Amino acid sequence: MKKFALIALASMAVSFSSVAQESPLTQEMKDHAVKIGEAAYKSNLTKDLITSLTTEVGHRLAGTANDKKGREWAMRKMREMGFDRVWEEPVDFPLWHRGSASLEMTAPFEHDLHIVALGTSIGTPEGGLTAEVVQFDEYKDLVEAEPNSLDGKIAYVSLRMAKTGLKGYGYAGQARRMGSVAAAKAGASAIIIRSIGTDDNRTPHTGSMNYEDGVTKIPAAALSNPDADLLDNALKYGEPVTLKLEMSSHSHDPVVTYNVLGEITGSEDPEKAVLIGAHLDSWDLGTGALDDGTGVSIVMSAAKHILDGGKRPKRSVRVILFAAEEEGLIGAREYVRAHKEDHKDFDNILLGAEWDSGTGRIINFAPGVGPTSLSVAREIGYVLAPYGVATLMTNTAKGQSDMSLLGNAGMPAVNLGMEPTNYFDFHHTANDTLDKVDMDAITHNAAIYAMFSYMAADVDVDFTK
Ligand code: ZN
Ligand code: ZN
């Protein structure tokens, strides 16, 4: 009788705890994640990877021989590190050659100005083009220019990017992304913008730009900040300022590059995967250290630390190194197309996160998941709190850079936010080199990526729900 009562009590306790709904994120999972993280903090791997990439390969402009070297580097490293699967997926895109670019002020004063072509711009006719410059304070003023009002002129947007990180970049960057279309609609024969950057060096910033079907393509280039100041000062004299622009940039027929993937295969449900990504390509002016060698090294290192932890998560952790991000998220667009339309396995992605924020130390964790799984996503975030990472109470993350296309296609995502840095002093310039990388910060970031991606791949929860 006594024995029966005890059994009844024990079974009551079991049913009681199941009513209280224990979290699917068990203490064992958290402890193992912390073990992986602690090992990652002690490791030189992230630092070694970015040093190796920038030294052995350098820039990785999409479609070039260096792009191929970069992919071979990534696949070799992932194989050497013992990843279970390493593969490539093709991406077509039009190859672009930067060529040369020069800009002279010919009147009322004479100067050689420092410029770079914007990525995917066409060139000028041979021998260059000489025209009077018309200044616009910012992009929205250029948009309002009347048709034909810029016939035979060079449009110039002089707005200086504010030092407010991504917000400032998005706003000032409109001139770079859409300026050529607005200028051409008003009849301009070329567009020059002040670099989208926060430094005071004579190192202009390149970056992607767009043309629009049905609108004349015109050459587009960026002036360094000091050279834009010089042009602004010359314009203040109120006399016509003429510039001679010569550029030999040009595009070719589509070529093939590849997204590179590597996997730590899950122990129970390997088709399902947490995706941690970065872009492998870079502009060709620096060595692509900050943008996005840091991301490449962080996500590769994170996966290796999970492998070294000695216990596979139930579902896979997949590293994705996107192709041709700089020219307009081309690799990511193809990934979404191929996996939603061709393979129809897009829904197997449990959660995605990208690092494309240079060398900033991760200080917050922002989920973007379904309403029922939000508490688990937050619990994952709380494990990171002792490492200086705050879980934000928002639930709107869509993934950063390439991953935003996946987020917008329905993938649950996590955004990792960073402390402010001087990223936009170097971004897309010849100064994007290894010496700018904060090795302690990227080691921390790799530890954070390892911990959260391990937990997300091991926990029994559907983040879409
Ligand atoms: Zn980037
Ligand atoms: Zn970039």
PDB file of C-alpha atoms and ligand atoms in Angstrom, residues 279 283 291 325-326 427-428, ligand 2:
ATOM      1  CA  HIS A 279      30.246  36.694 -48.282  1.00  0.00           C
ATOM      2  CA  TRP A 283      35.881  44.579 -53.874  1.00  0.00           C
ATOM      3  CA  ASP A 291      34.439  43.235 -45.755  1.00  0.00           C
ATOM      4  CA  GLU A 325      27.473  39.959 -52.713  1.00  0.00           C
ATOM      5  CA  GLU A 326      29.141  43.245 -53.551  1.00  0.00           C
ATOM      6  CA  HIS A 427      34.804  50.074 -46.076  1.00  0.00           C
ATOM      7  CA  HIS A 428      35.242  49.487 -49.848  1.00  0.00           C
TER       8      HIS A 428
HETATM    9 ZN    ZN B   2      30.836  45.493 -49.219  1.00  0.00          ZN
END
